[in-house]
Coordinates of C-alpha atoms in Angstrom, one line a residue:
X426 CA 17.3 8.7 -26.2
X427 CA 19.6 6.2 -24.5
X428 CA 18.4 4.4 -21.4
X429 CA 20.5 5.4 -18.3
X430 CA 21.2 4.0 -14.9
X431 CA 22.8 4.9 -11.6
X432 CA 24.6 2.4 -9.4
X433 CA 24.9 3.0 -5.6
X434 CA 27.3 0.5 -4.1
X435 CA 29.9 1.2 -1.3
X436 CA 32.3 -1.5 -2.5
X437 CA 34.0 -0.4 -5.7
X438 CA 34.8 -3.9 -7.0
X439 CA 31.2 -5.0 -6.6
X440 CA 30.1 -1.8 -8.4
X441 CA 32.5 -2.5 -11.2
X442 CA 31.3 -6.1 -11.4
X443 CA 27.6 -5.1 -11.6
X444 CA 28.4 -2.5 -14.3
X445 CA 30.3 -5.1 -16.4
X446 CA 27.5 -7.6 -16.1
X447 CA 25.0 -5.0 -17.1
X448 CA 27.0 -4.1 -20.1
X449 CA 26.8 -7.7 -21.2
X450 CA 23.1 -8.2 -20.4
X451 CA 21.8 -4.8 -21.5
X452 CA 24.2 -3.2 -24.0
X453 CA 22.0 -0.2 -24.7
X454 CA 21.8 0.8 -21.0
X455 CA 24.4 3.4 -20.1
X456 CA 25.5 3.7 -16.5
X457 CA 25.9 7.4 -16.0
X458 CA 27.2 7.4 -12.4
X459 CA 28.2 5.3 -9.5
X460 CA 27.8 6.4 -5.9
X461 CA 29.5 5.2 -2.7
X462 CA 26.8 6.2 -0.2
X463 CA 23.1 7.1 -0.1
X464 CA 23.6 10.8 0.1
X465 CA 25.7 10.8 -3.0
X466 CA 23.2 8.5 -4.7
X467 CA 20.4 11.0 -4.0
X468 CA 22.4 13.9 -5.2
X469 CA 23.5 12.3 -8.4
X470 CA 20.1 10.8 -9.2
X471 CA 18.5 14.2 -9.0
X472 CA 21.2 15.7 -11.1
X473 CA 21.1 13.1 -13.9
X474 CA 17.5 11.7 -13.7
X475 CA 18.3 8.2 -14.8
X476 CA 15.6 5.7 -15.8
X477 CA 16.9 2.9 -13.6
X478 CA 18.4 2.8 -10.1
X479 CA 20.5 0.0 -8.6
X480 CA 20.8 0.6 -4.9
X481 CA 22.8 -1.4 -2.4
X482 CA 20.6 -1.8 0.7
X483 CA 23.4 -1.4 3.2
X484 CA 25.6 1.7 2.7
X485 CA 27.4 4.0 5.1
X486 CA 25.3 6.9 6.4
X487 CA 22.0 7.0 4.5
X488 CA 21.3 3.4 3.4
X489 CA 19.6 2.3 0.2
X490 CA 16.1 2.3 1.7
X491 CA 16.5 5.8 3.1
X492 CA 17.9 7.1 -0.2
X493 CA 15.0 5.6 -2.2
X494 CA 12.5 7.1 0.3
X495 CA 14.1 10.6 -0.1
X496 CA 14.1 10.3 -3.9
X497 CA 10.4 9.4 -3.8
X498 CA 9.7 12.8 -2.3
X499 CA 12.3 14.8 -4.2
X500 CA 12.0 13.4 -7.7
X501 CA 11.0 16.1 -10.2
X502 CA 8.1 14.3 -11.9
X503 CA 7.4 17.2 -14.2
X504 CA 10.9 16.8 -15.7
X505 CA 11.2 13.0 -15.8
X506 CA 9.2 9.9 -14.9
X507 CA 10.2 8.2 -11.6
X508 CA 12.9 5.6 -12.3
X509 CA 12.6 1.8 -11.9
X510 CA 14.2 0.7 -8.6
X511 CA 16.2 -2.4 -8.0
X512 CA 18.0 -3.2 -4.7
X513 CA 21.3 -5.0 -4.6
X514 CA 21.9 -7.1 -1.5
X515 CA 24.1 -9.9 -0.1
X516 CA 21.2 -11.0 2.2
X517 CA 18.9 -13.7 0.8
X518 CA 16.1 -12.9 3.2
X519 CA 15.6 -9.5 1.6
X520 CA 15.4 -11.1 -1.8
X521 CA 12.9 -13.7 -0.7
X522 CA 10.6 -11.2 0.9
X523 CA 10.8 -9.0 -2.3
X524 CA 9.9 -11.9 -4.5
X525 CA 7.0 -12.8 -2.2
X526 CA 5.7 -9.2 -2.5
X527 CA 6.2 -9.4 -6.3
X528 CA 8.6 -6.4 -6.3
X529 CA 10.3 -5.6 -9.6
X530 CA 13.4 -7.5 -8.5
X531 CA 16.5 -7.7 -6.4
X532 CA 20.1 -8.5 -7.5
X533 CA 22.0 -10.7 -5.1
X534 CA 25.8 -10.3 -4.5
X535 CA 27.9 -11.6 -6.1
X536 CA 26.0 -10.9 -9.3
X537 CA 25.0 -14.0 -11.3
X538 CA 24.7 -13.3 -15.0
X539 CA 21.6 -15.6 -15.5
X540 CA 19.8 -13.9 -12.5
X541 CA 20.7 -10.4 -13.8
X542 CA 19.3 -11.3 -17.2
X543 CA 15.9 -12.0 -15.6
X544 CA 16.0 -8.7 -13.8
X545 CA 16.9 -6.9 -17.0
X546 CA 13.9 -8.6 -18.8
X547 CA 11.5 -7.3 -16.1
X548 CA 13.0 -3.8 -16.2
X549 CA 12.6 -3.7 -20.0
X550 CA 9.0 -4.7 -19.7
X551 CA 8.3 -2.1 -17.0
X552 CA 10.0 0.6 -19.0
X553 CA 8.2 -0.3 -22.2
X554 CA 4.8 -0.2 -20.3
X555 CA 5.6 3.3 -19.0
X556 CA 6.9 4.6 -22.3
X557 CA 5.0 7.7 -23.6
X558 CA 4.8 6.2 -27.1
X559 CA 2.7 3.2 -26.0
X560 CA -0.9 3.1 -27.4
X561 CA -3.1 4.0 -25.7
X562 CA -0.9 6.3 -23.7
X563 CA -1.0 6.1 -19.9
X564 CA -2.0 9.4 -18.2
X565 CA 0.9 10.9 -16.3
X566 CA -0.8 10.7 -12.9
X567 CA -1.7 7.1 -13.4
X568 CA 1.8 6.2 -14.5
X569 CA 3.2 8.0 -11.4
X570 CA 0.9 6.2 -9.0
X571 CA 1.9 2.8 -10.6
X572 CA 5.5 3.6 -10.0
X573 CA 4.9 4.8 -6.4
X574 CA 2.9 1.7 -5.7
X575 CA 5.8 -0.4 -6.9
X576 CA 8.3 1.6 -4.8
X577 CA 6.0 1.1 -1.7
X578 CA 6.1 -2.6 -2.5
X579 CA 9.8 -2.8 -2.9
X580 CA 10.5 -0.8 0.3
X581 CA 8.1 -2.8 2.2
X582 CA 9.6 -6.1 1.1
X583 CA 13.1 -4.8 2.0
X584 CA 12.0 -4.2 5.6
X585 CA 10.3 -1.5 7.5
X586 CA 8.0 -0.3 4.8
X587 CA 4.2 -0.1 4.5
X588 CA 3.8 -3.8 3.5
X589 CA 5.8 -5.2 6.4
X590 CA 3.8 -7.8 8.4
X591 CA 2.5 -7.1 11.9
X592 CA 2.6 -9.5 14.9
X593 CA -0.5 -11.1 16.2
X594 CA -0.3 -9.1 19.5
X595 CA 0.4 -5.3 18.8
X596 CA 2.4 -3.3 21.4
X597 CA 0.5 -2.0 24.3
X598 CA 3.1 -0.2 26.5
X599 CA 6.4 1.6 25.6
X600 CA 9.3 2.0 28.1
X601 CA 10.6 5.5 27.2
X602 CA 12.9 8.1 28.6
X603 CA 11.7 11.6 29.4
X604 CA 13.3 14.6 27.8
X605 CA 16.0 14.8 30.4
X606 CA 16.8 11.1 30.1
X607 CA 16.9 10.6 33.8
X608 CA 13.6 8.8 34.1
X609 CA 12.1 5.8 32.3
X610 CA 8.3 5.9 32.0
X611 CA 5.8 3.3 30.9
X612 CA 3.8 5.1 28.2
X613 CA 0.4 3.5 27.1
X614 CA 0.4 3.1 23.3
X615 CA -3.2 4.5 23.4
X616 CA -1.8 7.9 24.4
X617 CA 0.8 8.1 21.6
X618 CA -0.2 10.5 18.7
X619 CA 2.9 9.9 16.6
X620 CA 6.4 8.6 16.4
X621 CA 9.2 10.5 14.6
X622 CA 12.8 9.3 13.9
X623 CA 15.4 11.7 15.0
X624 CA 19.1 10.9 14.8
X625 CA 19.8 7.8 17.0
X626 CA 16.4 8.1 18.8
X627 CA 12.8 7.8 18.1
X628 CA 10.6 10.6 19.5
X629 CA 7.3 9.4 21.1
X630 CA 4.7 12.2 21.1
X631 CA 1.5 12.3 23.2
X632 CA -0.8 15.3 23.4
X633 CA 1.2 16.8 26.3
X634 CA 4.6 15.0 26.5
X635 CA 7.6 14.0 24.5
X636 CA 9.6 10.8 25.2
X637 CA 12.6 9.1 23.6
X638 CA 13.3 5.5 22.8
X639 CA 16.3 3.9 21.0
X640 CA 14.2 1.4 19.0
X641 CA 14.6 2.2 15.2
X642 CA 11.3 3.0 13.4
X643 CA 11.7 0.0 11.1
X644 CA 11.9 -2.3 14.2
X645 CA 8.9 -0.6 15.9
X646 CA 6.6 -0.7 12.9
X647 CA 5.9 -4.5 12.9
X648 CA 4.9 -4.1 16.6
X649 CA 2.2 -1.5 15.8
X650 CA -1.4 -2.2 14.8
X651 CA -1.4 -1.1 11.1
X652 CA -5.1 -0.1 11.3
X653 CA -4.3 2.2 14.2
X654 CA -0.9 3.7 13.2
X655 CA -0.1 4.8 9.6
X656 CA 3.3 5.5 8.2
X657 CA 3.0 8.8 6.4
X658 CA 6.7 9.5 5.9
X659 CA 9.9 7.5 6.1
X660 CA 10.5 9.0 9.5
X661 CA 7.0 9.4 10.8
X662 CA 4.1 7.2 11.9
X663 CA 0.9 8.7 13.1
X664 CA -2.2 7.5 15.0
X665 CA -4.9 7.6 12.3
X666 CA -7.7 8.5 14.7
X667 CA -5.8 11.6 15.7
X668 CA -5.7 13.1 12.2
X669 CA -7.9 16.2 12.2
X670 CA -7.2 17.6 8.8
X671 CA -5.1 17.2 5.7
X672 CA -3.6 20.4 4.1
X673 CA -2.0 20.8 0.7
X674 CA 0.5 23.6 0.3
X675 CA 1.3 25.6 -2.8
X676 CA 3.8 23.0 -4.0
X677 CA 1.2 20.3 -3.8
X678 CA 2.7 18.6 -0.7
X679 CA 0.4 17.2 2.0
X680 CA 0.6 18.0 5.7
X681 CA -1.4 16.6 8.6
X682 CA -2.9 18.4 11.5
X683 CA -3.3 16.2 14.6
X684 CA -5.7 16.7 17.5
X685 CA -3.7 17.8 20.5
X686 CA -0.6 18.9 18.6
X687 CA 0.2 22.3 17.1
X688 CA 2.9 21.2 14.6
X689 CA 2.1 20.0 11.0
X690 CA 3.2 16.6 10.0
X691 CA 4.6 16.2 6.4
X692 CA 3.3 13.4 4.2
X693 CA 5.7 11.7 1.8
X694 CA 4.7 11.2 -1.8
X695 CA 4.9 7.5 -1.2
X696 CA 2.0 7.6 1.3
X697 CA -0.1 10.4 -0.2
X698 CA -2.5 7.7 -1.6
X699 CA -3.8 7.2 2.0
X700 CA -5.4 10.6 1.9
X701 CA -6.6 10.7 -1.7
X702 CA -10.3 10.3 -0.6
X703 CA -9.9 13.2 1.9

């Protein structure tokens, strides 16, 4: 069975260049599709189930980080193993942070053949280790958790993920607008039960109130105490002490019940490991 890959890159010439360099560095790899934005990348990846994803970090609409997070939840693991993930970026700081976190790899734009060959070598090694034919075989659950751990590492290194570093002095107060937007209130961080990204705003939920701020979640995360607030979804961060119960639905997906809130909070597959002991 041939190895397949999907490239998500909003600049056609750069996508063509990456595909050409991959053909030279990895002849047996077949690029089955290219996508111009994150939404198309998610749709095509779920349709074709490739073994490798090359995602540009910055794309119109849903970016590469968001597309990867969506795929982590949507990937049909009963049909195909989760793919290896490589981010393509023109920004050196992303690559440096990824290497420090020992993520599988990044490809810098413009693509350098020697650098790409190193990436290909790492991908080959990772795919061989996950192959069903290996002896002794790795249990499916263990293989999935290894890949999810790698994705958490990659997303964290790329910014705003679970391995992002926190400042020495976590945030204590938040200046937020009320629902009508006419009044700005100072909300103590100790009253916040969870944050949820919604369009251009971030919802700030306490036991009795809802406020809005314009700070993106990925910018807020490093300002929060990671022992107090846990990211449980690409769009949700919850106060760990407010978690009352963890429920599993018929599809196997986890949902949280928080003290003081009636709604159930979905848990992404990427963060389900936080609740394994529960």
